[in-house]
Coordinates of C-alpha atoms in Angstrom, one line a residue:
X1 CA -10.6 48.6 1.5
X2 CA -9.8 51.6 -0.8
X3 CA -7.5 54.3 0.5
X4 CA -6.6 57.6 -1.2
X5 CA -3.7 59.6 -0.2
X6 CA -4.8 63.4 0.0
X7 CA -1.8 64.9 1.6
X8 CA -0.7 66.8 -1.6
X9 CA -4.1 67.1 -3.0
X10 CA -5.6 70.8 -3.3
X11 CA -9.1 71.3 -4.8
X12 CA -9.7 75.0 -5.7
X13 CA -12.5 74.6 -8.3
X14 CA -15.5 72.6 -9.0
X15 CA -13.5 71.0 -12.0
X16 CA -11.1 69.6 -9.6
X17 CA -13.8 68.1 -7.5
X18 CA -15.1 66.4 -10.7
X19 CA -11.7 65.2 -11.7
X20 CA -11.3 63.7 -8.1
X21 CA -14.6 61.9 -8.5
X22 CA -13.7 60.6 -11.8
X23 CA -10.3 59.4 -10.5
X24 CA -11.8 57.7 -7.6
X25 CA -14.5 56.1 -9.8
X26 CA -11.9 54.8 -12.3
X27 CA -9.8 53.4 -9.4
X28 CA -12.7 51.5 -7.9
X29 CA -13.8 50.2 -11.4
X30 CA -10.2 49.2 -12.2
X31 CA -10.1 47.3 -8.9
X32 CA -13.2 45.6 -9.7
X33 CA -12.0 44.6 -13.1
X34 CA -8.7 43.3 -11.7
X35 CA -10.6 41.3 -9.0
X36 CA -12.8 39.7 -11.7
X37 CA -9.8 38.8 -13.8
X38 CA -8.0 37.4 -10.8
X39 CA -11.1 35.4 -10.0
X40 CA -11.5 34.1 -13.5
X41 CA -7.8 33.2 -13.6
X42 CA -8.0 31.4 -10.3
X43 CA -11.2 29.6 -11.4
X44 CA -9.5 28.5 -14.6
X45 CA -6.5 27.3 -12.7
X46 CA -8.7 25.3 -10.2
X47 CA -10.6 23.7 -13.1
X48 CA -7.4 22.8 -14.7
X49 CA -6.1 21.2 -11.5
X50 CA -9.3 19.2 -11.2
X51 CA -8.9 18.1 -14.7
X52 CA -5.4 16.8 -13.8
X53 CA -6.8 15.0 -10.9
X54 CA -9.5 13.5 -13.1
X55 CA -6.8 12.3 -15.5
X56 CA -4.7 10.7 -12.7
X57 CA -7.8 8.9 -11.4
X58 CA -8.6 7.4 -14.8
X59 CA -5.1 6.1 -15.1
X60 CA -5.2 4.6 -11.6
X61 CA -8.7 3.2 -12.0
X62 CA -8.1 2.2 -15.7
X63 CA -11.7 3.0 -16.3
X64 CA -13.6 6.1 -17.0
X65 CA -16.6 4.7 -15.1
X66 CA -14.6 3.7 -11.9
X67 CA -13.0 7.1 -12.0
X68 CA -16.4 8.9 -12.3
X69 CA -17.6 6.7 -9.2
X70 CA -14.6 7.7 -7.2
X71 CA -14.7 11.3 -8.0
X72 CA -18.5 11.5 -7.5
X73 CA -19.1 12.9 -10.9
X74 CA -20.8 11.6 -14.0
X75 CA -18.9 9.5 -16.7
X76 CA -19.7 12.2 -19.2
X77 CA -18.0 14.9 -17.2
X78 CA -14.9 12.6 -17.0
X79 CA -14.8 12.0 -20.8
X80 CA -15.3 15.8 -21.5
X81 CA -12.4 16.5 -19.1
X82 CA -10.0 14.0 -20.8
X83 CA -11.0 15.2 -24.4
X84 CA -10.4 18.7 -23.3
X85 CA -7.1 18.0 -21.9
X86 CA -6.1 16.1 -25.1
X87 CA -7.1 19.2 -27.2
X88 CA -5.3 21.5 -24.9
X89 CA -2.1 19.3 -25.2
X90 CA -2.5 18.6 -28.8
X91 CA -1.9 14.8 -28.2
X92 CA -4.0 11.7 -27.6
X93 CA -3.3 10.4 -24.0
X94 CA -5.3 7.2 -24.2
X95 CA -5.8 4.4 -26.6
X96 CA -9.5 3.5 -26.3
X97 CA -11.4 0.5 -27.3
X98 CA -14.6 -0.9 -26.1
X99 CA -12.9 -3.2 -23.7
X100 CA -9.5 -1.7 -23.0
X101 CA -8.1 1.6 -21.9
X102 CA -4.3 2.1 -22.1
X103 CA -1.9 5.1 -21.9
X104 CA -0.1 6.3 -25.0
X105 CA 3.5 7.1 -24.9
X106 CA 2.6 10.7 -24.5
X107 CA 0.1 9.8 -21.9
X108 CA 2.7 7.8 -19.8
X109 CA 5.1 10.7 -19.9
X110 CA 2.4 13.2 -19.0
X111 CA 1.2 11.1 -16.1
X112 CA 4.7 10.9 -14.7
X113 CA 4.7 14.6 -14.2
X114 CA 1.0 15.1 -13.5
X115 CA 0.7 12.7 -10.7
X116 CA 3.6 14.4 -8.8
X117 CA 1.7 17.7 -9.2
X118 CA -1.6 16.2 -7.9
X119 CA 0.3 14.5 -5.1
X120 CA 1.9 17.7 -4.0
X121 CA -1.4 19.6 -4.1
X122 CA -3.0 16.7 -2.0
X123 CA -0.3 17.0 0.5
X124 CA -0.6 20.9 0.6
X125 CA -4.3 20.6 1.2
X126 CA -3.8 18.1 3.8
X127 CA -1.2 20.4 5.5
X128 CA -3.8 23.3 5.8
X129 CA -6.7 20.9 6.6
X130 CA -6.8 17.4 7.8
X131 CA -3.1 17.4 9.0
X132 CA -4.3 19.8 11.7
X133 CA -6.9 17.4 12.9
X134 CA -6.6 14.2 14.9
X135 CA -6.9 10.8 12.7
X136 CA -10.4 9.9 12.5
X137 CA -12.9 7.9 10.3
X138 CA -12.9 4.5 8.7
X139 CA -9.6 2.9 7.6
X140 CA -10.1 0.1 5.1
X141 CA -7.2 -2.3 5.4
X142 CA -6.6 -5.7 3.5
X143 CA -4.1 -8.2 5.1
X144 CA -2.7 -11.5 4.3
X145 CA -4.6 -14.1 6.3
X146 CA -1.6 -15.7 7.8
X147 CA -0.1 -12.5 8.6
X148 CA -3.3 -11.1 10.2
X149 CA -3.5 -14.2 12.4
X150 CA 0.1 -14.0 13.5
X151 CA 1.1 -10.4 13.5
X152 CA -2.0 -8.1 13.5
X153 CA -3.8 -8.5 16.9
X154 CA -1.2 -6.8 18.9
X155 CA -0.6 -4.2 16.3
X156 CA -4.2 -3.3 15.9
X157 CA -4.8 -3.2 19.6
X158 CA -2.1 -0.8 20.2
X159 CA -3.1 1.4 17.2
X160 CA -6.7 1.5 18.4
X161 CA -5.6 2.4 21.8
X162 CA -3.7 5.4 20.5
X163 CA -6.2 6.5 18.0
X164 CA -9.7 5.6 19.3
X165 CA -11.5 7.7 16.7
X166 CA -10.2 5.6 13.8
X167 CA -12.5 2.7 12.9
X168 CA -10.7 -0.3 11.2
X169 CA -12.4 -2.3 8.6
X170 CA -10.3 -5.3 8.0
X171 CA -10.4 -7.8 4.9
X172 CA -8.3 -10.9 4.8
X173 CA -7.0 -12.3 1.6
X174 CA -4.5 -14.7 0.1
X175 CA -4.9 -13.5 -3.5
X176 CA -3.8 -10.7 -5.7
X177 CA -5.1 -7.4 -4.5
X178 CA -5.5 -4.0 -6.3
X179 CA -5.6 -1.4 -3.6
X180 CA -7.0 1.3 -5.9
X181 CA -9.8 -0.7 -7.7
X182 CA -10.9 -2.2 -4.6
X183 CA -10.8 1.1 -2.5
X184 CA -8.5 -0.1 0.3
X185 CA -6.4 2.5 2.1
X186 CA -3.6 0.2 3.1
X187 CA -2.5 -3.4 2.6
X188 CA -0.3 -5.7 4.9
X189 CA 0.6 -8.1 2.1
X190 CA 3.2 -10.6 0.7
X191 CA 4.7 -9.6 -2.6
X192 CA 2.7 -11.8 -4.8
X193 CA -0.4 -10.1 -3.6
X194 CA 0.5 -6.6 -5.2
X195 CA -0.9 -6.1 -8.7
X196 CA -0.7 -2.3 -9.3
X197 CA 2.5 -0.4 -10.0
X198 CA 0.8 2.7 -8.5
X199 CA 1.3 1.6 -5.0
X200 CA 4.1 2.3 -2.5
X201 CA 5.5 -0.4 -0.3
X202 CA 7.5 -0.6 2.8
X203 CA 9.1 -3.7 4.3
X204 CA 7.8 -4.7 7.7
X205 CA 9.3 -8.0 8.5
X206 CA 10.2 -11.4 7.2
X207 CA 8.2 -14.5 7.7
X208 CA 10.7 -17.5 7.7
X209 CA 9.2 -20.7 6.7
X210 CA 10.0 -24.3 7.8
X211 CA 9.1 -27.6 6.4
X212 CA 7.1 -29.4 8.7
X213 CA 5.1 -32.7 9.0
X214 CA 3.0 -34.6 11.6
X215 CA 4.3 -37.6 13.4
X216 CA 1.6 -39.8 12.0
X217 CA 2.6 -38.9 8.4
X218 CA 6.3 -39.4 9.0
X219 CA 5.8 -42.7 10.8
X220 CA 7.3 -45.6 8.8
X221 CA 9.1 -43.1 6.4
X222 CA 12.8 -42.4 6.4
X223 CA 13.4 -38.8 7.4
X224 CA 14.9 -36.6 4.7
X225 CA 18.6 -35.9 5.3
X226 CA 19.0 -33.6 2.3
X227 CA 16.6 -31.3 0.5
X228 CA 16.5 -33.6 -2.6
X229 CA 15.1 -36.4 -0.3
X230 CA 11.8 -34.3 -0.1
X231 CA 11.0 -35.4 -3.6
X232 CA 9.8 -38.6 -2.2
X233 CA 7.1 -36.9 -0.1
X234 CA 3.8 -35.2 -0.9
X235 CA 3.1 -31.6 0.0
X236 CA 0.1 -29.6 0.9
X237 CA 0.7 -26.3 -1.0
X238 CA -0.5 -22.7 -1.1
X239 CA -2.3 -22.1 -4.3
X240 CA -0.2 -19.0 -5.0
X241 CA 2.9 -21.2 -5.0
X242 CA 1.6 -23.7 -7.6
X243 CA 3.0 -21.3 -10.5
X244 CA 6.4 -22.2 -9.2
X245 CA 6.0 -25.5 -7.4
X246 CA 9.4 -25.9 -5.9
X247 CA 11.4 -25.1 -2.7
X248 CA 14.9 -23.7 -2.8
X249 CA 17.3 -24.4 0.0
X250 CA 20.8 -23.0 0.7
X251 CA 23.6 -24.3 3.0
X252 CA 26.9 -22.6 2.8
X253 CA 27.6 -22.0 -0.9
X254 CA 25.3 -24.8 -2.0
X255 CA 21.8 -24.0 -3.5
X256 CA 19.2 -26.8 -4.2
X257 CA 15.8 -26.5 -5.9
X258 CA 13.4 -29.3 -5.1
X259 CA 10.3 -29.8 -7.1
X260 CA 7.1 -30.1 -5.0
X261 CA 4.6 -33.0 -5.5
X262 CA 1.1 -32.1 -4.1
X263 CA -2.2 -33.7 -4.0
X264 CA -3.9 -30.9 -1.8
X265 CA -3.6 -27.3 -2.2
X266 CA -5.6 -24.3 -0.7
X267 CA -5.5 -20.6 -0.6
X268 CA -5.3 -20.5 3.3
X269 CA -2.1 -21.1 5.3
X270 CA -4.1 -21.7 8.5
X271 CA -6.1 -24.6 6.7
X272 CA -2.8 -26.0 5.3
X273 CA -1.5 -26.2 8.9
X274 CA -4.5 -28.3 9.9
X275 CA -4.2 -30.5 6.8
X276 CA -0.5 -31.1 7.6
X277 CA -1.4 -31.9 11.3
X278 CA -3.9 -34.3 10.2
X279 CA -1.3 -36.2 8.0
X280 CA -2.2 -35.0 4.5
X281 CA 1.4 -34.3 3.6
X282 CA 4.4 -32.0 4.4
X283 CA 4.0 -28.2 4.4
X284 CA 6.1 -25.2 4.1
X285 CA 4.6 -23.0 7.0
X286 CA 5.7 -19.8 8.8
X287 CA 7.8 -20.7 11.8
X288 CA 5.7 -18.3 14.0
X289 CA 2.6 -20.1 13.0
X290 CA 3.7 -23.6 14.0
X291 CA 6.1 -22.7 16.9
X292 CA 3.7 -24.1 19.6
X293 CA 3.1 -27.4 17.6
X294 CA 6.8 -27.9 17.3
X295 CA 7.4 -27.4 20.9
X296 CA 4.7 -29.8 22.0
X297 CA 5.6 -32.5 19.5
X298 CA 2.5 -32.3 17.3
X299 CA 4.6 -31.2 14.3
X300 CA 8.2 -32.1 13.4
X301 CA 10.5 -29.7 11.6
X302 CA 12.6 -31.2 8.7
X303 CA 16.0 -30.1 7.5
X304 CA 16.5 -27.3 10.1
X305 CA 20.1 -27.0 9.2
X306 CA 19.2 -25.8 5.6
X307 CA 18.0 -22.3 4.9
X308 CA 14.7 -22.3 3.1
X309 CA 15.2 -19.4 0.6
X310 CA 11.9 -19.3 -1.1
X311 CA 10.2 -19.5 2.2
X312 CA 11.7 -16.3 3.7
X313 CA 8.7 -14.3 2.8
X314 CA 8.7 -10.5 3.3
X315 CA 5.6 -8.8 4.8
X316 CA 5.1 -5.4 3.3
X317 CA 3.0 -2.4 4.0
X318 CA 1.3 -1.2 0.8
X319 CA -0.6 2.0 0.1
X320 CA -1.8 4.0 -2.8
X321 CA 0.6 6.5 -4.5
X322 CA -1.5 9.4 -3.1
X323 CA -2.4 7.6 0.1
X324 CA -0.4 9.9 2.4
X325 CA -3.2 12.6 2.1
X326 CA -5.3 11.4 5.0
X327 CA -4.2 11.7 8.8
X328 CA -5.6 8.3 9.5
X329 CA -3.5 6.6 6.8
X330 CA -0.4 8.5 7.8
X331 CA -1.0 7.6 11.6
X332 CA -1.2 3.8 10.7
X333 CA 1.9 3.9 8.4
X334 CA 4.0 5.5 11.2
X335 CA 2.5 3.4 13.9
X336 CA 3.0 0.0 12.0
X337 CA 6.6 1.0 10.9
X338 CA 7.5 1.8 14.6
X339 CA 5.9 -1.2 16.0
X340 CA 7.8 -3.7 13.6
X341 CA 11.0 -1.7 14.0
X342 CA 10.8 -2.1 17.7
X343 CA 9.9 -5.8 17.5
X344 CA 12.8 -6.5 15.3
X345 CA 15.2 -4.7 17.7
X346 CA 13.7 -6.7 20.6
X347 CA 14.1 -10.0 18.8
X348 CA 17.6 -9.1 17.8
X349 CA 18.4 -8.4 21.5
X350 CA 16.9 -11.8 22.6
X351 CA 18.8 -13.7 20.0
X352 CA 21.9 -12.0 21.0
X353 CA 21.4 -12.9 24.8
X354 CA 20.6 -16.5 23.7
X355 CA 23.9 -16.7 21.7
X356 CA 25.9 -15.3 24.6
X357 CA 24.2 -17.7 27.1
X358 CA 24.8 -20.6 24.7
X359 CA 28.5 -19.8 24.4
X360 CA 29.1 -19.2 28.0
X361 CA 28.6 -22.7 29.3
X362 CA 31.5 -24.8 30.6
X363 CA 32.5 -27.7 28.5
X364 CA 31.7 -31.1 30.0

């Protein structure tokens, strides 16, 4: 709205009326010009921000084609954006070959700052838009198979009860996973599964392992008294561990590494458990996975007085560097973190009660 202060304005001649008309016309025209310039400046700024977003997506996807698909634009548009950005900066950001795309030193430095700018913009947009809405939509989650079987059912049930508008699409894997290239929102994974440095991780819990065997396999064999005695046994191993086929034990200040001899290996801990129970060999399996079988005698734990260092695997929550931009992702991160924190506190309380109960008995 245009307002003119006429408190001190006196028009005494037609010339004065003409001057007033000209002044008003000039003011309106000037306002239009300023508005146009402001619009063009804002449009240029928005275009530049989209170029920065395109650059970050190319880096994260390591491909012009994958970036174009993720952004919903053509590969040619992506290529022009990167070329224009390189021209504007006066440096080459990528080393390109027909089969390989890598950041130059200048590109790495620029990405460090650029990714922060884009991340802050995403958070700002989320704060004015989706942050105000309830979490909803499809949440794509990849999880380690063993962790999914042991840890996820109560977690997912509780999350769905709290956020019924979120649909969970769950994929199980026991292999390296690239959250960005495979378009997962989140991962509940073991460290060996992470392949991209562009992900953020949070520790959820640890999965202590135990060396176990079936009574049928151990029958007629001398039970190991020390870790080194395991060298006489065959193991059923996880494929991911074959690159380092050994177990590391600790008791007091003593540390011992024991090479693993294996005839059978798989990429699935649940299958390995069944193989161990059938007598195919010993296995290093999560205690939470074999607790029932240890209690009823279908499996026997070996060397319980030794700490299995290489078996204390850490379960981690992983998400993309800019993954905090949606309400559904933030909701799952917060819920999962709180869930595992509460469970750890409860387990610590139970262990403390057991320790007190065990130490309060009268000597016989």
